[in-house]
Short mmCIF file of C-alpha atoms in Angstrom, two decimals:
data_model
loop_
_atom_site.label_atom_id
_atom_site.label_comp_id
_atom_site.label_asym_id
_atom_site.label_seq_id
_atom_site.Cartn_x
_atom_site.Cartn_y
_atom_site.Cartn_z
CA MET A 964 -102.47 -127.24 103.27
CA THR A 965 -99.99 -124.17 101.47
CA ASP A 966 -98.54 -121.73 103.73
CA ALA A 967 -100.68 -118.57 103.38
CA SER A 968 -97.49 -116.58 102.90
CA THR A 969 -96.56 -118.10 99.82
CA VAL A 970 -99.50 -117.15 97.68
CA ARG A 971 -100.05 -113.41 99.63
CA HIS A 972 -100.07 -110.71 96.97
CA SER A 973 -99.46 -106.87 97.79
CA PRO A 974 -102.11 -104.65 99.78
CA LEU A 975 -102.18 -102.53 96.67
CA ARG A 976 -103.26 -105.43 94.39
CA SER A 977 -105.81 -106.82 97.00
CA SER A 978 -107.42 -103.67 97.60
CA LEU A 979 -107.54 -102.85 93.72
CA GLY A 980 -108.81 -106.32 92.81
CA LEU A 981 -111.44 -106.42 95.27
CA VAL A 982 -112.64 -102.88 93.66
CA VAL A 983 -112.68 -104.34 90.22
CA ALA A 984 -114.91 -107.17 91.91
CA LYS A 985 -117.05 -104.85 93.48
CA ALA A 986 -117.52 -102.79 90.18
CA ALA A 987 -118.39 -105.89 88.13
CA GLN A 988 -121.05 -106.92 90.71
CA THR A 989 -122.38 -103.05 90.95
CA GLY A 990 -122.43 -103.38 87.04
CA THR A 991 -124.43 -106.54 86.77
CA GLY A 992 -126.35 -105.50 89.67
CA PHE A 993 -127.56 -102.08 87.88
CA ALA A 994 -128.10 -103.78 84.65
CA PHE A 995 -130.43 -106.41 86.63
CA TRP A 996 -132.46 -103.64 87.98
CA VAL A 997 -132.73 -101.95 84.49
CA VAL A 998 -134.13 -105.23 83.12
CA ALA A 999 -136.47 -105.57 86.27
CA ALA A 1000 -137.71 -102.16 85.85
CA ASN A 1001 -138.68 -102.84 82.54
CA ALA A 1002 -140.14 -106.24 82.95
CA THR A 1003 -142.74 -105.43 85.56
CA SER A 1004 -144.27 -103.04 87.76
CA ASP A 1005 -142.79 -100.23 89.88
CA ARG A 1006 -144.38 -101.86 92.87
CA GLU A 1007 -142.81 -105.31 92.25
CA VAL A 1008 -139.57 -103.78 91.74
CA GLY A 1009 -140.23 -101.98 95.20
CA LEU A 1010 -140.99 -105.03 97.05
CA THR A 1011 -138.03 -106.67 95.52
CA THR A 1012 -135.59 -104.06 96.32
CA ALA A 1013 -137.02 -104.44 100.04
CA ALA A 1014 -136.41 -107.93 100.11
CA VAL A 1015 -132.99 -107.50 98.76
CA SER A 1016 -132.32 -104.76 101.24
CA ALA A 1017 -133.64 -107.02 103.97
CA VAL A 1018 -131.33 -110.40 102.72
CA MET A 1019 -128.41 -107.63 102.96
CA ILE A 1020 -129.55 -106.85 106.52
CA CYS A 1021 -129.66 -110.38 107.67
CA THR A 1022 -126.36 -111.18 106.06
CA GLN A 1023 -124.70 -108.21 108.06
CA LEU A 1024 -126.24 -109.58 111.51
CA ALA A 1025 -125.63 -113.31 110.59
CA VAL A 1026 -122.02 -112.86 110.08
CA LEU A 1027 -121.26 -112.21 113.81
CA GLY A 1028 -117.79 -110.20 112.87
CA ALA A 1029 -116.64 -113.79 111.85
CA GLY A 1030 -115.04 -112.13 108.55
CA SER A 1031 -112.94 -109.37 110.79
CA ALA A 1032 -112.32 -112.29 112.86
CA VAL A 1033 -110.61 -114.70 110.26
CA ILE A 1034 -108.67 -111.36 109.10
CA VAL A 1035 -107.08 -110.70 112.66
CA ALA A 1036 -106.76 -114.47 113.68
CA VAL A 1037 -104.90 -115.38 110.46
CA GLY A 1038 -102.99 -111.87 110.61
CA ARG A 1039 -101.79 -113.23 114.07
CA GLY A 1040 -100.60 -116.79 112.38
CA GLU A 1041 -103.31 -119.17 113.21
CA SER A 1042 -104.02 -121.89 111.02
CA PRO A 1043 -106.59 -120.46 108.42
CA ALA A 1044 -108.38 -123.96 108.03
CA ARG A 1045 -109.31 -124.25 111.99
CA VAL A 1046 -110.60 -120.80 111.89
CA LEU A 1047 -112.48 -121.24 108.51
CA ASP A 1048 -114.33 -124.27 109.77
CA ALA A 1049 -115.58 -122.27 112.89
CA ALA A 1050 -116.44 -119.39 111.22
CA PHE A 1051 -118.53 -120.97 108.35
CA ALA A 1052 -120.26 -123.02 110.52
CA ILE A 1053 -121.42 -120.20 112.80
CA VAL A 1054 -122.75 -117.87 110.17
CA GLY A 1055 -124.10 -120.91 108.10
CA VAL A 1056 -126.44 -121.37 111.18
CA ALA A 1057 -126.74 -117.81 112.20
CA GLY A 1058 -127.64 -116.99 108.34
CA THR A 1059 -130.45 -119.97 108.63
CA VAL A 1060 -131.91 -118.76 112.14
CA LEU A 1061 -132.07 -114.82 111.20
CA ALA A 1062 -133.41 -115.56 107.55
CA LEU A 1063 -136.32 -117.52 109.01
CA GLY A 1064 -137.02 -115.13 111.63
CA TYR A 1065 -137.44 -112.03 109.33
CA LEU A 1066 -139.70 -113.94 107.09
CA VAL A 1067 -141.74 -114.97 110.05
CA LEU A 1068 -141.90 -111.35 111.63
CA GLN A 1069 -142.50 -109.49 108.53
CA SER A 1070 -145.55 -112.34 107.40
CA ALA A 1071 -147.13 -111.06 111.07
CA ALA A 1072 -146.19 -107.21 110.69
CA THR A 1073 -146.79 -106.35 107.39
CA PRO A 1074 -149.20 -108.69 105.71
CA ASP A 1075 -150.21 -106.64 103.04
CA THR A 1076 -146.84 -106.16 101.84
CA ALA A 1077 -145.41 -109.65 102.88
CA SER A 1078 -145.07 -112.93 100.44
CA VAL A 1079 -145.95 -116.06 101.55
CA SER A 1080 -144.94 -117.77 98.44
CA VAL A 1081 -143.02 -120.98 98.71
CA LEU A 1082 -140.91 -119.73 96.11
CA PHE A 1083 -139.87 -116.59 98.07
CA TRP A 1084 -139.01 -118.02 101.56
CA LEU A 1085 -136.82 -120.54 99.85
CA THR A 1086 -134.92 -118.13 97.60
CA PHE A 1087 -134.75 -115.57 100.47
CA LEU A 1088 -133.55 -118.23 102.63
CA VAL A 1089 -130.65 -119.32 100.13
CA ALA A 1090 -129.91 -115.74 99.32
CA ALA A 1091 -129.12 -115.27 103.39
CA VAL A 1092 -127.33 -118.22 103.82
CA THR A 1093 -125.21 -117.77 100.89
CA GLY A 1094 -124.70 -114.35 100.97
CA THR A 1095 -123.43 -114.56 104.58
CA LEU A 1096 -120.97 -117.12 103.57
CA GLY A 1097 -119.88 -114.92 100.98
CA ILE A 1098 -118.70 -112.35 103.23
CA VAL A 1099 -116.79 -114.67 105.03
CA LEU A 1100 -115.02 -115.77 101.99
CA ASP A 1101 -114.39 -112.36 100.94
CA GLN A 1102 -112.59 -111.58 104.12
CA ALA A 1103 -110.59 -114.80 104.30
CA LEU A 1104 -109.20 -114.06 100.91
CA VAL A 1105 -108.20 -110.33 102.14
CA ALA A 1106 -106.68 -112.00 105.17
CA LEU A 1107 -104.69 -114.20 102.79
CA GLY A 1108 -103.77 -111.69 100.50
CA ARG A 1109 -105.87 -112.95 97.75
CA GLY A 1110 -108.57 -110.20 97.30
CA ALA A 1111 -108.21 -109.86 93.61
CA SER A 1112 -109.60 -113.39 93.26
CA ALA A 1113 -112.92 -111.90 93.92
CA THR A 1114 -113.26 -110.69 90.07
CA SER A 1115 -114.34 -113.53 88.34
CA ARG A 1116 -116.64 -114.96 91.30
CA TYR A 1117 -118.77 -111.66 91.29
CA ALA A 1118 -118.78 -111.25 87.76
CA LEU A 1119 -120.07 -114.72 86.83
CA GLY A 1120 -122.60 -114.49 89.47
CA GLY A 1121 -123.75 -111.17 88.44
CA GLY A 1122 -123.86 -112.42 84.93
CA ILE A 1123 -125.84 -115.71 85.77
CA SER A 1124 -128.68 -113.32 87.93
CA LEU A 1125 -128.93 -110.75 85.03
CA GLY A 1126 -129.05 -113.56 82.15
CA ALA A 1127 -132.16 -115.19 84.51
CA ALA A 1128 -133.66 -112.03 84.89
CA ALA A 1129 -133.75 -111.25 81.12
CA LEU A 1130 -135.41 -114.84 80.37
CA VAL A 1131 -137.94 -113.67 82.88
CA ALA A 1132 -138.27 -110.50 81.16
CA LEU A 1133 -138.64 -112.05 77.74
CA TRP A 1134 -140.99 -115.03 78.67
CA ALA A 1135 -143.07 -113.52 81.51
CA HIS A 1136 -143.61 -109.71 81.26
CA GLY A 1137 -145.19 -108.68 84.60
CA ALA A 1138 -143.05 -110.69 86.60
CA SER A 1139 -143.54 -111.11 90.66
CA ALA A 1140 -141.48 -109.87 93.34
CA ASP A 1141 -140.74 -113.62 94.12
CA VAL A 1142 -139.60 -114.74 90.75
CA LEU A 1143 -137.32 -111.88 90.65
CA MET A 1144 -135.91 -112.46 93.72
CA ALA A 1145 -135.24 -116.01 92.99
CA CYS A 1146 -133.11 -114.36 89.89
CA TRP A 1147 -131.12 -112.24 92.27
CA THR A 1148 -130.65 -115.29 94.62
CA LEU A 1149 -129.20 -117.84 91.63
CA GLY A 1150 -126.49 -115.20 91.25
CA THR A 1151 -125.70 -114.83 94.89
CA ALA A 1152 -125.55 -118.87 95.37
CA VAL A 1153 -123.11 -119.28 92.20
CA THR A 1154 -120.93 -116.55 93.78
CA CYS A 1155 -120.69 -118.10 97.01
CA VAL A 1156 -119.97 -121.65 95.36
CA VAL A 1157 -117.13 -120.27 92.95
CA GLY A 1158 -115.83 -118.40 95.88
CA ALA A 1159 -115.63 -121.79 97.82
CA VAL A 1160 -113.80 -123.48 94.79
CA GLN A 1161 -111.22 -120.66 94.34
CA LEU A 1162 -110.35 -121.08 98.23
CA ARG A 1163 -109.38 -124.70 98.03
CA ARG A 1164 -107.28 -124.20 94.76
CA LEU A 1165 -105.71 -121.16 96.43
CA ILE A 1166 -104.50 -122.73 99.67
CA GLY A 1167 -106.15 -126.30 99.53
CA TYR A 1168 -108.78 -125.37 102.23
CA ARG A 1169 -111.36 -128.11 102.19
CA PRO A 1170 -114.68 -127.00 104.41
CA ARG A 1171 -115.09 -128.87 107.55
CA PRO A 1172 -117.46 -126.89 109.46
CA SER A 1173 -117.14 -127.34 113.37
CA LEU A 1174 -119.55 -125.95 116.11
CA ARG A 1175 -117.00 -126.84 118.62
CA LEU A 1176 -116.93 -124.08 121.49
CA ALA A 1177 -113.49 -124.17 121.75
CA ARG A 1178 -113.06 -123.03 118.24
CA GLY A 1179 -116.10 -120.89 118.00
CA ARG A 1180 -115.87 -119.12 121.12
CA PRO A 1181 -112.50 -117.10 120.43
CA LEU A 1182 -113.87 -116.19 116.99
CA LEU A 1183 -117.16 -114.75 118.38
CA ALA A 1184 -114.92 -112.81 121.10
CA LEU A 1185 -112.93 -111.37 118.58
CA GLY A 1186 -115.63 -110.89 115.96
CA ILE A 1187 -118.50 -109.34 117.71
CA PRO A 1188 -116.67 -105.89 118.20
CA HIS A 1189 -116.12 -105.88 114.68
CA GLN A 1190 -119.82 -107.09 113.77
CA LEU A 1191 -121.53 -104.20 115.92
CA LEU A 1192 -119.13 -101.55 114.09
CA THR A 1193 -119.70 -103.03 110.82
CA LEU A 1194 -123.46 -102.75 111.34
CA THR A 1195 -123.13 -98.99 112.05
CA GLU A 1196 -121.97 -98.76 109.03
CA ARG A 1197 -124.09 -100.47 106.60
CA ALA A 1198 -127.38 -100.79 108.30
CA PRO A 1199 -128.28 -97.19 107.36
CA GLY A 1200 -128.24 -97.55 103.53
CA LEU A 1201 -129.63 -101.21 103.96
CA MET A 1202 -132.51 -100.22 106.12
CA LEU A 1203 -133.84 -96.93 104.32
CA PRO A 1204 -135.19 -99.44 101.63
CA LEU A 1205 -137.24 -101.32 103.94
CA LEU A 1206 -138.50 -98.82 105.87
CA LEU A 1207 -139.74 -96.52 102.78
CA ALA A 1208 -141.24 -100.06 101.33
CA HIS A 1209 -143.25 -100.68 104.21
CA MET A 1210 -143.74 -97.08 105.96
CA VAL A 1211 -143.86 -94.74 103.23
CA ALA A 1212 -144.84 -96.83 99.78
CA PRO A 1213 -143.19 -99.46 97.70
CA GLU A 1214 -142.61 -97.09 95.15
CA ALA A 1215 -140.87 -94.57 97.25
CA ALA A 1216 -138.43 -97.61 97.69
CA ALA A 1217 -138.10 -98.25 94.04
CA TYR A 1218 -137.50 -94.86 93.03
CA TRP A 1219 -134.72 -94.47 95.93
CA TYR A 1220 -132.71 -97.63 95.71
CA PRO A 1221 -131.57 -97.26 92.10
CA ALA A 1222 -129.71 -93.97 93.10
CA TRP A 1223 -128.67 -95.54 96.25
CA MET A 1224 -127.21 -98.69 94.52
CA MET A 1225 -125.36 -96.58 91.87
CA ALA A 1226 -123.78 -94.17 94.71
CA TRP A 1227 -122.68 -97.52 96.61
CA ALA A 1228 -120.65 -98.40 93.20
CA ALA A 1229 -118.60 -95.31 94.45
CA TYR A 1230 -118.56 -96.06 98.13
CA THR A 1231 -117.50 -99.61 97.46
CA ALA A 1232 -114.03 -98.25 96.75
CA PRO A 1233 -113.23 -96.41 100.61
CA MET A 1234 -115.21 -99.53 102.25
CA LEU A 1235 -113.06 -102.25 100.50
CA MET A 1236 -109.66 -100.03 101.02
CA GLY A 1237 -110.75 -99.83 104.78
CA ILE A 1238 -110.92 -103.62 104.88
CA VAL A 1239 -107.40 -103.95 103.72
CA GLN A 1240 -106.18 -101.01 105.90
CA PHE A 1241 -107.45 -102.95 108.68
CA SER A 1242 -105.90 -106.21 107.62
CA GLU A 1243 -102.50 -104.73 106.93
CA GLY A 1244 -102.94 -102.72 110.62
CA VAL A 1245 -103.07 -105.87 112.27
CA ARG A 1246 -100.10 -107.47 110.38
CA ASP A 1247 -98.10 -104.47 110.50
CA PRO A 1248 -99.12 -102.02 113.26
CA ASP A 1249 -96.00 -100.13 112.95
CA ARG A 1250 -96.94 -98.72 109.43
CA LEU A 1251 -100.55 -97.95 110.31
CA VAL A 1252 -100.10 -94.07 109.75
CA SER A 1253 -98.72 -94.59 106.36
CA THR A 1254 -101.14 -97.44 105.34
CA THR A 1255 -104.15 -95.32 106.32
CA LEU A 1256 -102.98 -92.08 104.05
CA ALA A 1257 -102.32 -94.61 101.27
CA SER A 1258 -105.77 -96.29 101.60
CA LEU A 1259 -107.57 -92.84 101.71
CA ARG A 1260 -105.52 -91.48 98.74
CA TRP A 1261 -106.90 -94.35 96.83
CA SER A 1262 -110.26 -94.36 98.10
CA LEU A 1263 -110.54 -91.14 96.97
CA ALA A 1264 -108.70 -91.34 93.44
CA VAL A 1265 -110.50 -94.70 92.68
CA GLY A 1266 -113.86 -93.75 94.30
CA GLY A 1267 -113.63 -90.06 92.91
CA VAL A 1268 -113.64 -91.61 89.17
CA ALA A 1269 -117.12 -93.41 89.86
CA ALA A 1270 -118.52 -90.56 91.40
CA ALA A 1271 -117.59 -88.36 88.79
CA VAL A 1272 -119.04 -90.31 86.23
CA LEU A 1273 -122.44 -90.52 88.15
CA VAL A 1274 -122.56 -87.02 88.49
CA LEU A 1275 -122.18 -86.26 85.19
CA PHE A 1276 -124.36 -89.18 83.52
CA ALA A 1277 -126.81 -89.46 86.45
CA HIS A 1278 -129.99 -88.67 84.21
CA PRO A 1279 -128.89 -90.89 81.18
CA LEU A 1280 -127.95 -93.92 83.52
CA LEU A 1281 -131.26 -93.68 85.49
CA SER A 1282 -132.93 -93.48 82.19
CA LEU A 1283 -132.23 -97.19 81.47
CA LEU A 1284 -134.47 -97.77 83.95
CA GLY A 1285 -137.02 -95.86 82.47
CA GLU A 1286 -137.87 -92.00 82.29
CA ARG A 1287 -139.93 -91.78 85.71
CA TYR A 1288 -136.70 -93.04 87.52
CA ALA A 1289 -134.42 -90.62 85.70
CA ASP A 1290 -136.88 -87.49 86.49
CA SER A 1291 -137.26 -88.77 90.03
CA SER A 1292 -134.01 -89.91 91.13
CA ALA A 1293 -131.23 -88.12 88.70
CA GLY A 1294 -130.66 -85.19 91.67
CA ALA A 1295 -130.34 -87.79 94.55
CA LEU A 1296 -127.54 -89.61 92.75
CA ARG A 1297 -125.65 -86.76 92.09
CA LEU A 1298 -126.05 -85.60 95.98
CA LEU A 1299 -124.98 -89.18 96.91
CA ALA A 1300 -121.99 -89.52 94.90
CA ALA A 1301 -120.81 -86.24 96.43
CA GLY A 1302 -120.94 -88.00 99.80
CA LEU A 1303 -117.73 -89.96 98.59
CA VAL A 1304 -115.04 -87.81 100.41
CA PRO A 1305 -117.20 -88.03 104.01
CA TYR A 1306 -117.64 -91.61 103.31
CA ALA A 1307 -113.67 -92.12 102.94
CA VAL A 1308 -112.98 -90.30 105.66
CA LEU A 1309 -115.37 -92.51 108.00
CA GLN A 1310 -114.05 -95.72 106.66
CA ALA A 1311 -110.21 -94.40 107.09
CA TYR A 1312 -111.41 -93.55 110.99
CA ASN A 1313 -113.44 -96.95 111.41
CA ALA A 1314 -110.20 -99.12 110.02
CA VAL A 1315 -108.14 -97.66 112.12
CA CYS A 1316 -110.49 -97.74 115.35
CA ARG A 1317 -110.56 -101.50 114.20
CA ALA A 1318 -106.61 -102.13 114.38
CA ARG A 1319 -106.48 -100.24 117.66
CA GLY A 1320 -108.93 -101.94 119.52
CA ARG A 1321 -111.00 -98.72 119.74
CA TYR A 1322 -114.14 -100.53 119.01
CA ALA A 1323 -116.78 -98.94 121.78
CA GLU A 1324 -115.44 -95.13 120.50
CA ALA A 1325 -116.16 -95.71 116.73
CA ILE A 1326 -119.67 -98.14 117.59
CA VAL A 1327 -121.05 -95.12 119.60
CA VAL A 1328 -120.13 -92.63 116.77
CA GLY A 1329 -121.44 -95.12 114.32
CA VAL A 1330 -124.82 -95.41 116.28
CA VAL A 1331 -125.41 -91.83 116.16
CA LEU A 1332 -124.64 -91.16 112.85
CA GLY A 1333 -126.72 -94.14 111.46
CA VAL A 1334 -129.66 -92.96 113.51
CA ALA A 1335 -129.41 -89.48 112.16
CA LEU A 1336 -128.80 -90.55 108.94
CA CYS A 1337 -132.21 -92.56 108.51
CA ALA A 1338 -134.22 -90.04 110.73
CA SER A 1339 -133.05 -87.28 108.37
CA ALA A 1340 -133.46 -89.02 105.26
CA LEU A 1341 -136.99 -90.26 106.38
CA LEU A 1342 -138.05 -86.81 107.35
CA ALA A 1343 -137.45 -85.59 103.87
CA ALA A 1344 -139.18 -88.53 102.25
CA ASP A 1345 -142.74 -86.87 101.29
CA LYS A 1346 -140.51 -84.27 99.42
CA GLY A 1347 -138.85 -87.07 97.01
CA PRO A 1348 -135.48 -88.96 96.67
CA THR A 1349 -133.70 -85.48 96.07
CA ALA A 1350 -134.80 -84.03 99.03
CA MET A 1351 -133.56 -87.30 100.81
CA ALA A 1352 -130.32 -87.39 99.39
CA LEU A 1353 -129.47 -83.96 100.53
CA ALA A 1354 -130.40 -84.28 104.27
CA TRP A 1355 -128.17 -87.88 104.07
CA LEU A 1356 -125.15 -85.79 102.37
CA VAL A 1357 -125.35 -83.03 105.02
CA VAL A 1358 -125.68 -85.19 108.01
CA LEU A 1359 -122.86 -87.63 106.41
CA SER A 1360 -120.40 -84.52 106.01
CA ILE A 1361 -121.20 -83.12 109.69
CA GLY A 1362 -120.22 -86.38 110.78
CA ALA A 1363 -117.15 -86.93 108.76
CA ALA A 1364 -115.89 -83.43 109.81
CA ALA A 1365 -116.32 -84.96 113.47
CA VAL A 1366 -114.79 -88.29 112.96
CA GLY A 1367 -111.80 -86.67 110.78
CA LEU A 1368 -110.50 -84.19 113.59
CA ARG A 1369 -110.44 -87.41 115.88
CA LEU A 1370 -108.48 -89.62 113.20
CA VAL A 1371 -105.74 -86.91 112.80
CA ALA A 1372 -105.64 -86.89 116.85
CA VAL A 1373 -105.26 -90.72 116.92
CA LEU A 1374 -102.85 -90.93 114.20
CA ARG A 1375 -100.44 -88.04 115.68
CA ARG A 1376 -100.57 -90.44 118.90
CA VAL A 1377 -99.50 -93.58 117.00
CA THR A 1378 -96.74 -91.70 115.62
CA GLN A 1379 -95.83 -90.22 118.79
CA ASP A 1380 -95.95 -93.89 120.45
CA ALA A 1381 -93.69 -95.25 117.54
CA ARG A 1382 -90.88 -92.74 118.34
#
């Protein structure tokens, strides 16, 4: 196997490459929902968005921190092959178990909105497993300094998913949620397969998944704290469409989800910069302060461009889904885009906590903030997406102000220790 150091790119190149990759994913994803919104009813779109959110929740749970553990282990000089073999085996099994568990639970708890079709169950399972493997692939390539390789696989996977949805819209107007879910899953599976091929070409890795306790236990010990912290970051945004679809109405999820998805295009920049910041913090702890400041600057610069576009063109962009979406969600999109700044501060804080081993502190902060975000948005749901977004922005800003002060204190201590 090729030594990872011989193929490693600069942190900035890796960061920006990941941002471009996620931009491609978000762009094709938005186009997918545009096609879906014009191909079927708001109810079916809402049920599909709820299913997609459920898949993402399953993947975030099933990854068990394996991606972050790969970053730490490879950063410490361990063999990438051994680490990846254990990581892929663990998340593959976990993804399968959690996906099946969710499907059974949904059928029992919400039979009125749950799908019992074989197609839906199969595509949900495939999406959960390949999505979980894809998360580990992303972070493994970040650890190896090749995050920029994500662009081609996300562009290809998103394009295939979009093409499948377009064919369905052309031939079967009024498509059901399980058919749309199958189109979305196709792109996820292709993205995962292409990532595996890239990993082999870049470092000569051939997967040999292993569930040996001797390999898996150290990986889980490293990964679980990171997993809990990641869940506090991602769960609120993923849970809300699911809660809206099953507690309020599928239409409420349909109007909220496009605004959130487009705002996530801006939030992706600080999220990915935070991953690379964490990776470099593990590899070179002495440069944590400079790495954090650089990451925060690039998060605001790159994400700020995306946020400005969303604020200026919120109505025209959402009108591509239909005027009812634009009228309902344009205000929400503008408010969510403004949340880029507090979200960037939160991501920088979490990345520093990961690199410094301050998991408990960051997890407690994340749980409190996540519960407050979801609760405030649900309380405002009867007033529409704009009120929900305003509540979300206010709570996120208050949380970011608090962790920002804590971030400054931690970085000052790091500087003092270095002296």
